[in-house]
Coordinates of C-alpha atoms in Angstrom, one line a residue:
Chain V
X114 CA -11.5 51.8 -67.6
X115 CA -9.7 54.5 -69.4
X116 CA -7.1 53.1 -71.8
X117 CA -3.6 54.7 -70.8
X118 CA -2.1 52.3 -72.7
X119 CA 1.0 54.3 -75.0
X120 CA -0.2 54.2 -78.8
X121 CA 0.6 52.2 -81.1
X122 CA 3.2 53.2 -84.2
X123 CA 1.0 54.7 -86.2
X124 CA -1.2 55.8 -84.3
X125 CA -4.3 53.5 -85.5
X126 CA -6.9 53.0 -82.7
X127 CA -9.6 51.1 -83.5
X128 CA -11.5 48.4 -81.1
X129 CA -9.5 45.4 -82.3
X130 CA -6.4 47.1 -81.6
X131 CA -8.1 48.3 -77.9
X132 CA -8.2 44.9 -77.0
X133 CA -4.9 43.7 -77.5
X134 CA -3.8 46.7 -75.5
X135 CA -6.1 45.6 -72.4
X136 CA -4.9 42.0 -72.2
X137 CA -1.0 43.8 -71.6
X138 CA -2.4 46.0 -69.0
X139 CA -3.8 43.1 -66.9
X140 CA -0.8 41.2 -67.0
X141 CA 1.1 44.2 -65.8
X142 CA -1.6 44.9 -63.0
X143 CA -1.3 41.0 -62.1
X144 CA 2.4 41.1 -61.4
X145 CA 2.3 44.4 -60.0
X146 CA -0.1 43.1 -57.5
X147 CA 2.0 39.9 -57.1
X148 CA 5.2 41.9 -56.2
X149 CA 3.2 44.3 -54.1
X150 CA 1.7 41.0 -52.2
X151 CA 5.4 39.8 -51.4
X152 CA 6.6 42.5 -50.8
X153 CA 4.3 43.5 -48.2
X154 CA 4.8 40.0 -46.6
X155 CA 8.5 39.9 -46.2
X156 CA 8.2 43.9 -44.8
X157 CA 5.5 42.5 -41.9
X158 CA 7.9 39.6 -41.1
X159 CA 11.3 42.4 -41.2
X160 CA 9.0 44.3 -38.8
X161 CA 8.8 41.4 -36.1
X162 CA 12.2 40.2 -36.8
X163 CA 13.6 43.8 -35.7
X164 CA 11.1 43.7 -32.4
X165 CA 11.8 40.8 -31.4
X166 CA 15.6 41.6 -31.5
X167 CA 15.1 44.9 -29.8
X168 CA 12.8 43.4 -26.8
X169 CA 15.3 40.5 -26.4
X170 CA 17.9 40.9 -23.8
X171 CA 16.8 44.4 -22.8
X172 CA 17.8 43.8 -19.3
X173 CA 21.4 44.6 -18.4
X174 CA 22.5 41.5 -16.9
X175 CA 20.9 42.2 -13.2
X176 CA 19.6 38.4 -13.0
X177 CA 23.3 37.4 -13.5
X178 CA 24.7 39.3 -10.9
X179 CA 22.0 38.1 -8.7
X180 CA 22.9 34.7 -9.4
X181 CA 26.8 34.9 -8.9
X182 CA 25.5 36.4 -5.6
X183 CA 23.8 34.0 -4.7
X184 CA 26.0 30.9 -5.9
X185 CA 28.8 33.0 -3.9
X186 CA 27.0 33.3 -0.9
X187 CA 26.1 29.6 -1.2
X188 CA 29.4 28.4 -1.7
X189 CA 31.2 30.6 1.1
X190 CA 28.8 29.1 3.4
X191 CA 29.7 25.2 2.5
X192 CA 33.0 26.7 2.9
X193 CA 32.5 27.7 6.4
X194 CA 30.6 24.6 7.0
X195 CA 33.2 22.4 6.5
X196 CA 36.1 24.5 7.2
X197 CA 36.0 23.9 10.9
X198 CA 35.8 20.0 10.2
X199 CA 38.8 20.0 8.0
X200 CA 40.9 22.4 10.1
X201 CA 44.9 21.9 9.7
X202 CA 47.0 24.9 9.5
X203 CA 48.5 26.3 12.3
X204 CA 47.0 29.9 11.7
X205 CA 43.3 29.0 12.9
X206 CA 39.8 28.5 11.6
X207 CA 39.4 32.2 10.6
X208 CA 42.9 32.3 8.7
X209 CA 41.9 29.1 6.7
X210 CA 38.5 30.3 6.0
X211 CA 39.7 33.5 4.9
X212 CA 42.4 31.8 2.7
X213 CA 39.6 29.2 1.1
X214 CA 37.5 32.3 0.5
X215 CA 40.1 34.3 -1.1
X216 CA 41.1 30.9 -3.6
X217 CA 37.5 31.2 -4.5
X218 CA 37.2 34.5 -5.1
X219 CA 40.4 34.1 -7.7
X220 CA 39.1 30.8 -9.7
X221 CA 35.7 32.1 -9.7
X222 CA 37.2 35.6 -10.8
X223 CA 39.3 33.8 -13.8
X224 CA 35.9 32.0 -14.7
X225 CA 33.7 35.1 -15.2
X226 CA 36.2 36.9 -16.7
X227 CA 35.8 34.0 -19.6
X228 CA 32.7 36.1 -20.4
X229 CA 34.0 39.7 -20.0
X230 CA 32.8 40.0 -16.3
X231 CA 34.9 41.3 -13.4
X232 CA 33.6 39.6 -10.5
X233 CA 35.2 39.4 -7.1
X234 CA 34.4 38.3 -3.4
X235 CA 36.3 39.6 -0.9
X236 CA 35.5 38.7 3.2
X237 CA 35.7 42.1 5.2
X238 CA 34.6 40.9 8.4
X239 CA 34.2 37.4 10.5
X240 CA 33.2 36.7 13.7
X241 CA 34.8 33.8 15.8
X242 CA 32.5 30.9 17.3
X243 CA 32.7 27.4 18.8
X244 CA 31.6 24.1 16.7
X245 CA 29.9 21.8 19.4
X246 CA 29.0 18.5 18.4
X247 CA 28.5 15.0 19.3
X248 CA 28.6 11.9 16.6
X249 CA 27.7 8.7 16.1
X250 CA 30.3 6.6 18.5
X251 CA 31.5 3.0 18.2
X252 CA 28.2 2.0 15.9
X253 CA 26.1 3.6 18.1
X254 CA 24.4 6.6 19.6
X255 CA 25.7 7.9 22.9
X256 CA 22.9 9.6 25.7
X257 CA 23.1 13.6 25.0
X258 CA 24.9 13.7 28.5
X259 CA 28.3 16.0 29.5
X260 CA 31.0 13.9 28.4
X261 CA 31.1 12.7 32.4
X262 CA 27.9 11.7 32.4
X263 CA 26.0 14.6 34.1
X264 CA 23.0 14.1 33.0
X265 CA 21.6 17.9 33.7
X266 CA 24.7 20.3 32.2
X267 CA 25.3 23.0 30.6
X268 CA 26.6 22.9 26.6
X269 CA 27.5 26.5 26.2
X270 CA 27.7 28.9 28.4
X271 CA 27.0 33.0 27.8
X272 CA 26.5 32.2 24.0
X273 CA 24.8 35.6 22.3
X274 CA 24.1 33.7 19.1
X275 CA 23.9 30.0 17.9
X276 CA 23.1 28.7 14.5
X277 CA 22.8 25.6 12.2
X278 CA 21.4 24.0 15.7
X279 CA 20.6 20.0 14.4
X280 CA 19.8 16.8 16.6
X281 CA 19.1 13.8 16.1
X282 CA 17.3 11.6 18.5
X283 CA 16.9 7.6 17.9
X284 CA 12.9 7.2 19.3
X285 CA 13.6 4.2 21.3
X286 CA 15.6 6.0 23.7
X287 CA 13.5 8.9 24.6
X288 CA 11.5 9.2 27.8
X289 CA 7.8 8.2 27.9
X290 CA 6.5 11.0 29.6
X291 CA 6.8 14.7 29.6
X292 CA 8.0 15.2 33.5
X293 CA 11.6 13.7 32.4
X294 CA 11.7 14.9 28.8
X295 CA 15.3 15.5 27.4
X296 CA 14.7 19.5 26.9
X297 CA 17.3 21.7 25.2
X298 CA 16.8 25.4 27.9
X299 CA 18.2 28.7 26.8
X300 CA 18.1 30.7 29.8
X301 CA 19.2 34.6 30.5
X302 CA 22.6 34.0 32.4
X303 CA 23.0 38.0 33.2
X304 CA 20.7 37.2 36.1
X305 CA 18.6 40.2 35.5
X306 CA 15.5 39.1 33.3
X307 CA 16.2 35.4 34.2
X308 CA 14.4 34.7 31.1
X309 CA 13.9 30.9 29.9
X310 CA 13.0 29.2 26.4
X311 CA 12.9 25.7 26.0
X312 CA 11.8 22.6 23.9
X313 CA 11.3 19.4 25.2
X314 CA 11.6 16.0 23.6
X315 CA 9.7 12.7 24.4
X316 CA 8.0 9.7 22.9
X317 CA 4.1 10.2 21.6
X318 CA 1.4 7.7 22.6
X319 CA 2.7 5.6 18.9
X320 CA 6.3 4.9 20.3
X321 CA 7.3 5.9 16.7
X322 CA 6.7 9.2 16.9
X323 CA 7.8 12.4 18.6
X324 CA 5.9 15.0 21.0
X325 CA 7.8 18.3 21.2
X326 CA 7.0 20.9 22.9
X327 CA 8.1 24.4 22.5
X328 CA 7.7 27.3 26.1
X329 CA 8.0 30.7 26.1
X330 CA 8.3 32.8 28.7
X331 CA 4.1 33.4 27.7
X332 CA 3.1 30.4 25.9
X333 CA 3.7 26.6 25.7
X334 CA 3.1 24.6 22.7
X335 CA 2.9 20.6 22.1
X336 CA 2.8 18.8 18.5
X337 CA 3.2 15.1 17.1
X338 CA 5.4 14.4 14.7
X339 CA 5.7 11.1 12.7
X340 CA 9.1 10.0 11.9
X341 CA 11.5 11.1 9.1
X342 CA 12.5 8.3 6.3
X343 CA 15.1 6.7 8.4
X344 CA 12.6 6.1 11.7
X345 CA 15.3 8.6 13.5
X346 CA 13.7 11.6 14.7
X347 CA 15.6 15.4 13.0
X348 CA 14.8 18.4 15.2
X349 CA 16.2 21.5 13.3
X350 CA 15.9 23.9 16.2
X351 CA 17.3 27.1 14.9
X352 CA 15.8 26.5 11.6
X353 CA 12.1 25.2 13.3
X354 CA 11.4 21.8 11.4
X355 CA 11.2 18.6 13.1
X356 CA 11.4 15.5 11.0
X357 CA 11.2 18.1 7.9
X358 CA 8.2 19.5 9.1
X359 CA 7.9 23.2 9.6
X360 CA 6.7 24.3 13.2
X361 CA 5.6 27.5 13.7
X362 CA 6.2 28.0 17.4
X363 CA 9.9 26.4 17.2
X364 CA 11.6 30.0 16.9
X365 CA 15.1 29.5 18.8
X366 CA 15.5 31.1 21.9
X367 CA 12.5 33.5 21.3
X368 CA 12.9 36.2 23.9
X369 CA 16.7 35.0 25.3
X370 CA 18.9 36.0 22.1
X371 CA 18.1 39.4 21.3
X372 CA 18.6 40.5 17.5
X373 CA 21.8 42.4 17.8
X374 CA 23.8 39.2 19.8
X375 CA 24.3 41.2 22.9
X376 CA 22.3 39.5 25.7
X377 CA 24.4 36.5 27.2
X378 CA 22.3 32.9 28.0
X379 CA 23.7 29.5 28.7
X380 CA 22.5 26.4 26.9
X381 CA 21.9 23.7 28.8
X382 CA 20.6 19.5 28.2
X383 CA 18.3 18.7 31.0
X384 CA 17.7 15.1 31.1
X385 CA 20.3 14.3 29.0
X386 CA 20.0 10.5 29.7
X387 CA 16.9 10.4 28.3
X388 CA 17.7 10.5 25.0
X389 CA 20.5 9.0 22.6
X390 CA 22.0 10.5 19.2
X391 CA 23.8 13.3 17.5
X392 CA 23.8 17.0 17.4
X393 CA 25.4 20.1 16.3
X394 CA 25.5 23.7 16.6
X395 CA 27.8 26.7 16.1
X396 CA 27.5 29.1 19.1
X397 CA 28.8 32.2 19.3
X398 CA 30.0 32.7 22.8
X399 CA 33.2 34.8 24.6
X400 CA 33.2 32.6 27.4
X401 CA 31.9 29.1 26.4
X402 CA 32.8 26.7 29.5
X403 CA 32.3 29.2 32.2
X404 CA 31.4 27.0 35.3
X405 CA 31.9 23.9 34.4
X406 CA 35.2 21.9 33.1
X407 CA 34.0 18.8 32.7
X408 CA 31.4 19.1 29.5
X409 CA 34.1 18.6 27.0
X410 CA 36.6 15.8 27.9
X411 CA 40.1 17.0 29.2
X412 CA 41.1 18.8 26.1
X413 CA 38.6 21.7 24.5
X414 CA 39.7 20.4 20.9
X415 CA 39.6 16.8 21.6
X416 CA 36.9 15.2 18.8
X417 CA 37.8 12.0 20.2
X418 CA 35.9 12.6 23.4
X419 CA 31.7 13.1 23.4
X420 CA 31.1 15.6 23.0
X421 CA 33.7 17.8 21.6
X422 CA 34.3 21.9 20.8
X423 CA 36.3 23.3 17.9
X424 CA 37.2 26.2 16.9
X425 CA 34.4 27.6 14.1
X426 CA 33.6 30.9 12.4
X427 CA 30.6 32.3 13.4
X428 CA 29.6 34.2 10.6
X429 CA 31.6 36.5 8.0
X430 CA 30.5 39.5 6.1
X431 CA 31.4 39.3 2.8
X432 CA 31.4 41.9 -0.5
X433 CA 30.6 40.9 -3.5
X434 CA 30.9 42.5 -6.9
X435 CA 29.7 42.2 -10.4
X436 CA 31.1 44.5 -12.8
X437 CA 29.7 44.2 -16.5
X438 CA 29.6 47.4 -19.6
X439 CA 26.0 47.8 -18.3
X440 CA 25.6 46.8 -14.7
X441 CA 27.8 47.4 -11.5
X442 CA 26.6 45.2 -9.0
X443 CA 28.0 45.4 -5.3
X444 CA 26.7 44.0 -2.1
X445 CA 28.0 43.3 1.5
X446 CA 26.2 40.5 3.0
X447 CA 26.5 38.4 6.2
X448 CA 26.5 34.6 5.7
X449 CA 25.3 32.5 8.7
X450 CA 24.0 29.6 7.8
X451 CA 21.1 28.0 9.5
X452 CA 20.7 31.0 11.5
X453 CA 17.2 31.3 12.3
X454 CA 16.8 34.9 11.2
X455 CA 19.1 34.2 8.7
Chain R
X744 CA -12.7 39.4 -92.5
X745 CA -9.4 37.5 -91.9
X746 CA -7.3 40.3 -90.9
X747 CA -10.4 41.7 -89.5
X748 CA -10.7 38.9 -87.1
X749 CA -7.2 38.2 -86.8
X750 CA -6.4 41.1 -83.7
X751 CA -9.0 39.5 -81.4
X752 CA -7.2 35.8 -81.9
X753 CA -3.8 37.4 -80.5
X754 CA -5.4 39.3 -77.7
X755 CA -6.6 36.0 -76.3
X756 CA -3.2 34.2 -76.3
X757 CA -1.2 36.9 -75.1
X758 CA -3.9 37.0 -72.3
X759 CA -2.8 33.5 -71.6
X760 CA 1.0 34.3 -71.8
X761 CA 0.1 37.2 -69.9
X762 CA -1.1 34.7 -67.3
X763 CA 1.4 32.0 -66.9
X764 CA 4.4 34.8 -67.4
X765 CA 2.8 36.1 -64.1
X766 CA 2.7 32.4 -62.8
X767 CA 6.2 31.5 -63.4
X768 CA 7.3 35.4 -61.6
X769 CA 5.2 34.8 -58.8
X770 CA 6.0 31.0 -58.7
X771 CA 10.1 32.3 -58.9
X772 CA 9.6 34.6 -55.9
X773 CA 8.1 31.8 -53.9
X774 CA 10.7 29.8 -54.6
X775 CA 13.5 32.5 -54.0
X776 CA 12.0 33.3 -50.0
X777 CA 11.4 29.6 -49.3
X778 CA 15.0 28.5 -50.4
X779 CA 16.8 31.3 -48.4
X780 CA 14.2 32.8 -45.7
X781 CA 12.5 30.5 -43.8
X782 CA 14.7 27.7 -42.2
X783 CA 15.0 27.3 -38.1
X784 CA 18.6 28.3 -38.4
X785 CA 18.3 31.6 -40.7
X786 CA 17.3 35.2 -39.1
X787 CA 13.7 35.2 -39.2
X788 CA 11.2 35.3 -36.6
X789 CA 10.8 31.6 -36.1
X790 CA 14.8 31.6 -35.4
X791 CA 14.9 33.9 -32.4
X792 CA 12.0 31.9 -30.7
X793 CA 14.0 28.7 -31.2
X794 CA 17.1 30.2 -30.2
X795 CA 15.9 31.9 -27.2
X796 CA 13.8 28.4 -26.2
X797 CA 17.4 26.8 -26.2
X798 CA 18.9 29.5 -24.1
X799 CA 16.1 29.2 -21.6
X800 CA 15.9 25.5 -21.7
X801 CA 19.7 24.8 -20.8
X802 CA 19.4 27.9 -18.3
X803 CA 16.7 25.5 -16.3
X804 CA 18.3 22.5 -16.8
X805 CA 21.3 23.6 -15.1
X806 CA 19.7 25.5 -12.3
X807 CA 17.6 22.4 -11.9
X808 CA 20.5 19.9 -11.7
X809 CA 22.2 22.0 -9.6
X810 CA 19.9 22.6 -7.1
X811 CA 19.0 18.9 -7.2
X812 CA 22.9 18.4 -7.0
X813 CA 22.8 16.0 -10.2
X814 CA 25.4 18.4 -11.8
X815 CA 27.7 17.8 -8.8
X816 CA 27.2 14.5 -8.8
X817 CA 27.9 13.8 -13.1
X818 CA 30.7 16.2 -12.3
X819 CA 32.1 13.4 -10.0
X820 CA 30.8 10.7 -12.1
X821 CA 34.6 10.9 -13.2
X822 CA 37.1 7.7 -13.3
X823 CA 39.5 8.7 -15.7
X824 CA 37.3 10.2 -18.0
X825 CA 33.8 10.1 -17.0
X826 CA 32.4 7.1 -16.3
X827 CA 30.3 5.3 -19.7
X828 CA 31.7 7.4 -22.1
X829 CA 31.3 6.3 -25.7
X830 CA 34.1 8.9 -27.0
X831 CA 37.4 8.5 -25.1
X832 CA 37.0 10.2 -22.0
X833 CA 33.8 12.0 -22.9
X834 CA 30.2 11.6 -23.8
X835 CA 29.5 11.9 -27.9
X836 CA 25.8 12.0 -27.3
X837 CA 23.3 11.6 -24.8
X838 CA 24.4 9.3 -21.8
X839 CA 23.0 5.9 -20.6
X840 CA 20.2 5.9 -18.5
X841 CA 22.0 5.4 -15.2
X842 CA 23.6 8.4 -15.9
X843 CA 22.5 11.9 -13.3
X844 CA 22.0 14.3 -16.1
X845 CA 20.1 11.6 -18.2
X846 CA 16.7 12.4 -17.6
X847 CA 17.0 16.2 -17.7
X848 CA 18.8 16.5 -20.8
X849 CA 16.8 14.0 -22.2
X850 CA 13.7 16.0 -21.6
X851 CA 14.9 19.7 -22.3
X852 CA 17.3 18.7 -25.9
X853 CA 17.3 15.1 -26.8
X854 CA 13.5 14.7 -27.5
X855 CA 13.3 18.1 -29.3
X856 CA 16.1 17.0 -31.9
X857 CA 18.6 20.0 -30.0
X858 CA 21.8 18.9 -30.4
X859 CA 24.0 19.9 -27.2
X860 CA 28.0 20.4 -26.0
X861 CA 28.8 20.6 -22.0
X862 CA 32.0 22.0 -21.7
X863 CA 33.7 22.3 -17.8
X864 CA 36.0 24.9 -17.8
X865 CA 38.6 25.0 -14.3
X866 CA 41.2 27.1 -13.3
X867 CA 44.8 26.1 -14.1
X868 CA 46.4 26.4 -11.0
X869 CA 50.0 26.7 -13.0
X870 CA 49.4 29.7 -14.5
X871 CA 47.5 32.8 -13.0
X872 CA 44.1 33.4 -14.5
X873 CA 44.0 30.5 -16.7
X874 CA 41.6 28.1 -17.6
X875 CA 41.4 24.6 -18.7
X876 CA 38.4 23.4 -21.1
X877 CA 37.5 19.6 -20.3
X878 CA 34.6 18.1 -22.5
X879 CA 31.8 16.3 -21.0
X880 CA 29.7 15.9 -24.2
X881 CA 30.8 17.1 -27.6
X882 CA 28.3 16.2 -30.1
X883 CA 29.9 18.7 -33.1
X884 CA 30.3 22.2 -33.1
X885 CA 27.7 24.7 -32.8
X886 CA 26.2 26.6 -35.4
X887 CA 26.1 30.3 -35.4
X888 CA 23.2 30.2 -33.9
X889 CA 23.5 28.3 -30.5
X890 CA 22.8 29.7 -27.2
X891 CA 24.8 29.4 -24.2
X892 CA 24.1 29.1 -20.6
X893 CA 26.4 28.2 -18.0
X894 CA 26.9 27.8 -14.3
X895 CA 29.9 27.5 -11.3
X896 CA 29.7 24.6 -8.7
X897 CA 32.2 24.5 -6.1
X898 CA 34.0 21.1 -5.3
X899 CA 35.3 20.6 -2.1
X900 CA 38.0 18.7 -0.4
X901 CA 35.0 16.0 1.3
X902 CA 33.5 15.4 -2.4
X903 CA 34.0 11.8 -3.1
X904 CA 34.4 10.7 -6.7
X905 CA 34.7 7.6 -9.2
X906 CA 32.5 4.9 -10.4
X907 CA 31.1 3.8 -7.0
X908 CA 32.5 7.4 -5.3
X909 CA 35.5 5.4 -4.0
X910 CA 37.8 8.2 -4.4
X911 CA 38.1 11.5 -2.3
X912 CA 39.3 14.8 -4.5
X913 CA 41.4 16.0 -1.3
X914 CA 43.6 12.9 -1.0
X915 CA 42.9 11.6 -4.9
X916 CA 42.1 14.5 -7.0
X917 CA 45.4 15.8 -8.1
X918 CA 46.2 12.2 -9.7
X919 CA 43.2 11.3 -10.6
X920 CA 40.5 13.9 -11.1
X921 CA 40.2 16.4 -14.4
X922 CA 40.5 19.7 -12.5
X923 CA 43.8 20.3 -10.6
X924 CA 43.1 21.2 -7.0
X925 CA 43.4 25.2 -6.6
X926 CA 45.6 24.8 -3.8
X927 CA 47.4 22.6 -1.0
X928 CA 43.7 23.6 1.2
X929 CA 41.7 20.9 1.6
X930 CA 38.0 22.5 2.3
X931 CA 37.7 24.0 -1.1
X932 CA 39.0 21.8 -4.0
X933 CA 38.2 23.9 -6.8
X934 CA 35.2 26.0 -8.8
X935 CA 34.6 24.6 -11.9
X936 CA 32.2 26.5 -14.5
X937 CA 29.5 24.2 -16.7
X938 CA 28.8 25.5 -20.2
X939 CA 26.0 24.1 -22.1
X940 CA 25.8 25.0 -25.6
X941 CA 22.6 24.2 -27.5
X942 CA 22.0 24.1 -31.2
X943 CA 19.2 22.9 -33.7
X944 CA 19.6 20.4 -35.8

């Protein structure tokens, strides 16, 4: 190794005085190394530091807006849900909904604005529709019958649309065979096409569970079903489950509704004292009792008779906006719930 | 021969001072990083995956909950101040085991020594675009380094609430409930936000 070491005062160089010079120089190598070493090391963990600060929350907030989408959509929908149950102003369904929407729209508005976001919904469009339904009476479960009895009837009449479509059959009380199977028929009431759908309910070979079967104006298809928790039988018929079950061929009123709710049908129970329980469904319908007076009771709105129709919001198109420094978010959608398309 | 001999003797023990000079530098520096640098809660590498574990992890938890509808339900677990809560009217740590959010928070915080506040926030009906802050746990406040998720639920007029859910917000809510009813509606009661804020220990 050369010696670069400075000379000594004096300038006297001989090999005893060489080596004290060395042992300096390795010290000074030795800590230069040592810095060099740390320094290196915290530099390498600086250089992770600042990419993991600049990879994190890159995106500019688009999963948020999504999810105050989707929470508002949600929530207008529980709104409309219940909104026809809890009816009280004199203004109507649509005005109350409207009004409930609108109170959301403000506390939810307040609440993002907590974190610098200007959020709002706003309803620019609803569609009226009738609430039919039949409870559970007196402890019990009344046949699916008119509320005079008539067995064969109709429950609504020229309906272009129907939705969250539940029933609930108790299986002691359905028929044993298919011939007089309760059966829920959507037929074509323009006359023209005349076209049917239908699905009919009746009890399986085990007396617990459920044979439904689904016809088309091409095909007809039959499937078992156990029974659901509660040994009652749950046919979602716009949403295609029974008993939580998905079944593929239950697709409401394929070929009777058309997808733009302009072709009229009538809903009708046949056999409707062959089964006992509960249903629901919103229809959406400009001339629901056409025919026949006597499904309802003597008043439209009366929930005391079985079953009843109330006044119900079809569906509503709302807008909703998300407005952050990075991301403006708008969308209009429709809300239906349990439509089968939906 | 003596002061011949005696340069060589003084190379070796500045050699060795040479050496433990070094060590005690190098030794200083070690020292300096680990006493300042590397703790979970300074800004270093290990921090940001900790902090953005937390954010994620009280993200899930309330999307979970909600969707489960155990939020909902400890939101109405509410009977002047909630019910089993070892702080006045809210929760100072983890809640009992009968508790909805129990297991979750349990799971995502508790076993993982992350301490955690759940703040509900509502609008105050008496003044336009106010909010009210109601505690549901408060176990200190946050560092500078806790992350926060939160989520709205909606609470309507049918919810029922209390201790065995005797009480309905539409008829009971304005005397009884936290959150002031947004109006004299009874199908929406009101929106209430959930704010978790999560912190290492």
């Amino acid at each position: 190794m050369a010696d670069v070491g400075p000379t000594r005062h004096g300038g006297i160089r001989d090999g005893e005085q060489r080596d004290e010079d060395r042992a300096q120089l390795i010290l000074i190598t030795g800590l230069t190394l040592a810095v060099i070493f740390v320094t290196v090391v915290l530099l390498l963990n600086t250089v992770i530091y600042t990419e993991n600060l600049a990879t994190r929350g890159v995106d500019a907030g688009g999963a948020e807006a999504i999810e105050f989408r989707d929470g508002a959509v949600d929530d207008l929908a529980a709104i409309m849900d219940r909104e026809h149950r809890t009816e009280t102003s004199v203004d109507g369904v649509t005005a109350d909904f409207e009004a409930s929407a609108a109170a959301y729209a403000n506390a939810t508005g307040d609440l993002r604005a907590r974190d610098g976001v200007v959020a709002d919904v706003t309803v620019v469009g609803t569609e009226p529709g009738h609430f039919i339904a039949q409870d559970e009476v007196g402890g019990g479960y009344r046949t699916l019958t008119a509320d005079d009895g008539t067995a064969d009837w109709t429950v609504a009449g020229n309906a272009t649309r129907a939705r969250n479509y539940r029933l609930m059959v108790a299986p002691d009380s359905l028929s044993a065979s298919s011939g007089d199977a309760f059966t829920i028929v959507a037929e074509d009431s323009t006359g023209g096409s005349n076209t049917t759908w239908s699905i009919s309910l009746w009890s399986a070979s085990d007396p617990d569970e459920i044979n439904v079967r689904v016809t088309n104006e091409t095909a007809s298809v039959t499937e078992t079903f156990a029974p659901a928790a509660d040994e009652n039988h749950t046919v979602d018929v716009t949403g295609g489950t029974v008993n939580g079950e998905p079944f593929d061929a239950l697709v409401w009123a394929e070929g009777v509704q058309n997808d733009d709710g302009t072709a009229d049908y009538d809903i009708r129970y046949e056999n409707g004292d062959e089964a006992t329980g509960t249903y629901h469904l919103v229809v959406q319908s400009d001339d629901l009792d056409s025919g026949d007076d006597n499904q309802y009771g003597s008043s439209p709105s009366n929930r005391s008779s079985q079953p009843y129709v109330v006044d119900a919001v079809y569906s509503a198109k709302i807008e909703v906006s998300h407005r952050t420094p990075e991301l403006e978010y708008g969308d209009v959608i429709r809300v239906a719930p349990g439509e089968h398309d939906a | 021969m003596f002061v011949e001999h005696l340069p060589d003797e003084r190379g070796q023990a500045h050699t060795l001072e040479a050496f433990a000079a070094a060590l005690l530098l190098v030794a200083g520096l070690i020292f300096a990083t680990q006493a300042t640098a590397v703790t979970p809660l300074s800004a270093s590498t290990s921090n940001q995956h900790v902090e953005n574990q937390a954010e994620i992890a009280a993200q899930d938890v309330l999307t979970t909950t909600e969707t489960r509808g155990d939020l909902k339900r400890a939101l109405l677990y509410y009977d002047d101040g909630f019910v089993g809560a070892d702080n006045g009217d809210h929760y100072a740590g983890l809640m009992n085991e009968t508790h909805p959010l129990h297991d979750s928070l349990e799971e995502a915080f508790d076993r993982r020594q992350i301490a955690f506040d759940i703040d509900v926030y509502h609008p105050d009906p008496t003044a336009a675009g106010a909010t009210d802050r109601t505690r549901m746990v408060d176990m200190g406040t946050p560092t500078d380094n806790a992350a926060v998720a939160s989520t709205r639920v909606a609470l309507y007029g049918d919810d029922r609430f209390g201790t065995d859910d005797e009480y309905i917000l539409s008829e009971n809510g304005s005397a009884e409930y936290f959150a002031d009813p947004l109006g004299e509606r009874d199908t929406l009661y009101t929106v209430v936000e959930v704010r978790i804020t999560a912190w290492q220990m």
